[in-house]
Coordinates of C-alpha atoms in Angstrom, one line a residue:
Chain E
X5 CA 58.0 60.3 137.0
X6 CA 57.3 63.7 138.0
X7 CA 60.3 66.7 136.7
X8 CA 60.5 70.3 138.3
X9 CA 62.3 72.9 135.6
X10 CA 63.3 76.1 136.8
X11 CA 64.4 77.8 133.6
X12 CA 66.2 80.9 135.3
X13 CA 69.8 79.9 136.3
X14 CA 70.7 83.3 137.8
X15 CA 69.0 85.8 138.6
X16 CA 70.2 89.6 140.3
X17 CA 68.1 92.5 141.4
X18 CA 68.4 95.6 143.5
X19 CA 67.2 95.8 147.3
X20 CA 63.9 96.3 147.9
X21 CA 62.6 95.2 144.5
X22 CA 60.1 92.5 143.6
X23 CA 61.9 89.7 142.1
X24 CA 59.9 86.5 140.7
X25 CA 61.5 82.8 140.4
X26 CA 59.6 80.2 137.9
X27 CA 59.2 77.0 138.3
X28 CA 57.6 74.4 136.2
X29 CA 56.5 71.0 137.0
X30 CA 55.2 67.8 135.5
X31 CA 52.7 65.3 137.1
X32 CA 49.9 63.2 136.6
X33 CA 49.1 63.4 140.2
X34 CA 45.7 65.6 141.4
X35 CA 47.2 66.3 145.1
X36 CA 50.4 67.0 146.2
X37 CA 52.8 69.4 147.8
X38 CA 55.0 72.2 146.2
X39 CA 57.6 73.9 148.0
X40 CA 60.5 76.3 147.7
X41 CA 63.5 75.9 149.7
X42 CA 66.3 79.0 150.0
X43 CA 70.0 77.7 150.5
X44 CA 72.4 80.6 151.4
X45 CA 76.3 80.4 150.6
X46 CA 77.5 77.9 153.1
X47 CA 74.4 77.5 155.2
X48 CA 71.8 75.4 155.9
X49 CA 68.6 74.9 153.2
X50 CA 65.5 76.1 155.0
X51 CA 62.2 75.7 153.8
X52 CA 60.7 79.4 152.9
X53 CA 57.0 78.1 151.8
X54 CA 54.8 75.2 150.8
X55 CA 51.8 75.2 148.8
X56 CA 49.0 72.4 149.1
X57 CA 47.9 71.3 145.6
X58 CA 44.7 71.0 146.7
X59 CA 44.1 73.9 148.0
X60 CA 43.3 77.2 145.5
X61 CA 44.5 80.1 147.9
X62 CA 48.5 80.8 147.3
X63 CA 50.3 80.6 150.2
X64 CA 52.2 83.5 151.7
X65 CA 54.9 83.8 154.6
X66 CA 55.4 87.5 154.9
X67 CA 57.2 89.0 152.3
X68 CA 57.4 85.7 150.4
X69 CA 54.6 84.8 148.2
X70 CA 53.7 82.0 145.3
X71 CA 51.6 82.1 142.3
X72 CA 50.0 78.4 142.0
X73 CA 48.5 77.7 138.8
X74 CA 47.5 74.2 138.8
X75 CA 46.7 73.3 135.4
X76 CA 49.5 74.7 133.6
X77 CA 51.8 73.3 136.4
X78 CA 53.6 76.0 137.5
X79 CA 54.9 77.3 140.4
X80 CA 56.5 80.7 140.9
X81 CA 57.8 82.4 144.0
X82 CA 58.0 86.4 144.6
X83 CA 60.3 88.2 146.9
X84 CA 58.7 91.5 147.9
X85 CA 61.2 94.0 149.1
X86 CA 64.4 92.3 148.7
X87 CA 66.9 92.3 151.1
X88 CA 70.6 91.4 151.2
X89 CA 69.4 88.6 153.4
X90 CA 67.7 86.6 150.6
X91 CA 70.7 86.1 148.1
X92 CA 70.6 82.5 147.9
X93 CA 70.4 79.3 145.7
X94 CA 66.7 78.9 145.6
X95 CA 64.8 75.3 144.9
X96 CA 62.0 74.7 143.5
X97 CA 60.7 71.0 144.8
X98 CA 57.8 68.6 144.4
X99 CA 56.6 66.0 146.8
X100 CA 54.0 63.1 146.1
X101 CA 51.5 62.6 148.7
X102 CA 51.1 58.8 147.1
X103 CA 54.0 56.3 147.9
X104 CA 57.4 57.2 149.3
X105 CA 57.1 61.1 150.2
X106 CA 60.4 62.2 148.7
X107 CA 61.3 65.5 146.9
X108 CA 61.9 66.0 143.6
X109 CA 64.3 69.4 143.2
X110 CA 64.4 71.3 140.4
X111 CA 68.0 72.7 139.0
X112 CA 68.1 75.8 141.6
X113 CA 68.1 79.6 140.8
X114 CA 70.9 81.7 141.9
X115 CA 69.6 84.9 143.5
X116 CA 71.7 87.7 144.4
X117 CA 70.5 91.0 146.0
X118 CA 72.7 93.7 145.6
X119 CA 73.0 97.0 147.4
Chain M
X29 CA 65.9 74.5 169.5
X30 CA 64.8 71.1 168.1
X31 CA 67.4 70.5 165.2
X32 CA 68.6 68.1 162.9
X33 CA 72.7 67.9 163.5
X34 CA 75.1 66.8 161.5
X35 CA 79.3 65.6 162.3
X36 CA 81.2 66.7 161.1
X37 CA 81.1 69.3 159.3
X38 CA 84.0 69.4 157.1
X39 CA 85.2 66.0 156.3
X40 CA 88.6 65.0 154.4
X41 CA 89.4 61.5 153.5
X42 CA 92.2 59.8 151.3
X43 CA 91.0 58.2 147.8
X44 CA 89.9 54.6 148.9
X45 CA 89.6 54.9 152.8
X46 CA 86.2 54.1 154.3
X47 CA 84.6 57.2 155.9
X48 CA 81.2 57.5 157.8
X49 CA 79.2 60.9 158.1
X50 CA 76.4 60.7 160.7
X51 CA 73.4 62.9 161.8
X52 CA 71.4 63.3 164.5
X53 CA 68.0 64.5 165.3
X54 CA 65.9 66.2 168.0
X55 CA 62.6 66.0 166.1
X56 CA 61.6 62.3 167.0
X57 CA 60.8 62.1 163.3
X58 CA 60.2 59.1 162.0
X59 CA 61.5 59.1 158.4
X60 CA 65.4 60.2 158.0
X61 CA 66.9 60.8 154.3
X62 CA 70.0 61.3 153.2
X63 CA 70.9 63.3 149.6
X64 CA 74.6 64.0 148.2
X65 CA 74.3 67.4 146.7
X66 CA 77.5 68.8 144.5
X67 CA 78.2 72.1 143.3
X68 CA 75.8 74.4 141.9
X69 CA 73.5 71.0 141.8
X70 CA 70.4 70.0 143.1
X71 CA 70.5 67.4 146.2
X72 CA 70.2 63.9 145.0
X73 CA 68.7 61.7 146.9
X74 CA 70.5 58.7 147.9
X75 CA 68.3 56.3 150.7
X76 CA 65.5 57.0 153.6
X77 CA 64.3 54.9 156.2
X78 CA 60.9 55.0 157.1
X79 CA 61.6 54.2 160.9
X80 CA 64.0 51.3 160.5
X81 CA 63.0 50.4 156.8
X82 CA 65.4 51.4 154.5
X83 CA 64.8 52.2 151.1
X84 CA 67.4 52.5 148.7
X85 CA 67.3 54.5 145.4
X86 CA 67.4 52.7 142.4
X87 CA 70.6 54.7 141.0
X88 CA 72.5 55.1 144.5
X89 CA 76.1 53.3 144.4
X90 CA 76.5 50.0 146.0
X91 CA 79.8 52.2 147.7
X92 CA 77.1 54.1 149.6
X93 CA 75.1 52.1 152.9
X94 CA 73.6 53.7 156.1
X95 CA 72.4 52.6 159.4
X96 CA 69.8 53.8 161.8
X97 CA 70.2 52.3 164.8
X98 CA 68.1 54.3 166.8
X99 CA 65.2 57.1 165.9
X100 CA 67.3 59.6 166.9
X101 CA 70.9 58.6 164.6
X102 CA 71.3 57.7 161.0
X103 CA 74.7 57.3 159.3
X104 CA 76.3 57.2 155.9
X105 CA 79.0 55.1 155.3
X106 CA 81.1 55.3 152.0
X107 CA 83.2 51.9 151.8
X108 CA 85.7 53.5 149.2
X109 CA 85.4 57.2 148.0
X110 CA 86.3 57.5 145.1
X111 CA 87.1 61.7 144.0
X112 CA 84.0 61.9 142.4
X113 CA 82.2 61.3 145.6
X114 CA 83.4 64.6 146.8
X115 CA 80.6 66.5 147.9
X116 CA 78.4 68.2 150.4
X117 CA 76.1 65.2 152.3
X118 CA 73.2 66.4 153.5
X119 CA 70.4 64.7 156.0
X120 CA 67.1 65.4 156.5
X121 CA 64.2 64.3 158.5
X122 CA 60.2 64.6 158.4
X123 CA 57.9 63.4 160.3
X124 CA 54.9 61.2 159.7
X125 CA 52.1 62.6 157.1
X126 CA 54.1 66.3 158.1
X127 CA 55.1 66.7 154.6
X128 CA 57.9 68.9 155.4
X129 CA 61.3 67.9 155.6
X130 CA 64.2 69.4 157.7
X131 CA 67.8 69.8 156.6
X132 CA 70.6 69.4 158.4
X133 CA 73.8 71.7 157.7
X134 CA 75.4 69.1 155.8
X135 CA 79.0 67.8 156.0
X136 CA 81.3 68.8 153.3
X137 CA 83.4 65.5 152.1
X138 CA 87.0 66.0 150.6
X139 CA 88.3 63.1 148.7
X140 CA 92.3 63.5 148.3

């Protein structure tokens, strides 16, 4: 069964830094999807980007940005130019392309921008 | 907006009184999931149907069903919540080979 770690409970940084997230999975798989998902207080969880195992190039939706290394499984997502706007619980999640597509989560970081 | 809608939002029940969450979607997706997420947790999946095939997890209580009677609604039904069934309920949809899944807002479940 494939496990998603995401070793950084909380996390706080200034606006307008660069803050990274890690994220580690485990698989026996060769192709499948990684995402990260942001869940503000109270709101809705919103998918912020999704990476393509297959694929070498790391994805990036604006400011948002991952670091894909697939042999040593991990998966880390940087925030460029924080803004109040991104504190949030933030999920790491793995989806199968084989079988059932359901996501696996990981334990969620706590990010909080402050002013 | 295309959207995936949940009712209600906030939702209190008495200890042992059936309840029934229910979500709605614009997307025409075909697969619809459900997850119970509590505090500070990850979202646990409970079931998904892959149009009307439903697909129970292994670990999901026997307290917990749904129906889909349409493409469109899907619905949760807790027989006899129990307190530690307290939680946010979220729903979700995808659609085929899209590998993407949409939340809904989720509806927050009081047990008293």
């Amino acid at each position: 069964a494939q496990t998603v770690t995401q070793s950084q409970p909380e996390m706080s940084v200034q606006e307008a830094e660069t803050v990274t997230l890690s994220c580690t999975y485990d698989t026996s798989e060769s192709n499948y999807y990684l995402f990260w998902y942001k869940q503000p207080p109270s709101r809705q969880m919103i998918l912020v980007i999704r990476q393509e195992a297959y694929k070498q190039q790391n994805a990036t939706e604006n400011r948002f940005s991952v670091n894909f290394q697939k042999a040593a499984k991990s998966f880390s997502l940087k925030i460029s130019d924080s803004q109040l706007g991104d504190t949030a619980m933030y999920f790491c999640a793995f989806m199968s392309i084989q079988g059932a597509q359901k996501l696996v989560f990981g334990q969620g970081t706590r990010l909080t921008i402050n002013p | 907006d295309a959207m995936v809608i949940q009712n209600p939002r906030y939702q209190v029940t008495q200890f042992g009184k059936p309840v029934t969450l229910s979500c709605s979607q614009t997307l025409n997706h075909n697969v619809m999931y459900w997850y119970q997420q509590k505090s500070s947790q990850a979202p646990k999946l409970l079931f998904h149907y892959y149009d009307k095939d439903f697909n129970n997890e292994a670990d999901t209580p026997d307290n917990f069903q749904s129906r889909r009677p349409n493409t469109s609604f899907c619905f949760l039904d807790i027989r006899s919540p129990g307190l530690g069934d307290a939680a946010m309920y979220l729903c979700a949809t995808e659609g085929d080979g899209n590998y993407e899944q949409y939340f809904g807002p989720g509806t927050r479940l009081t047990v008293t």
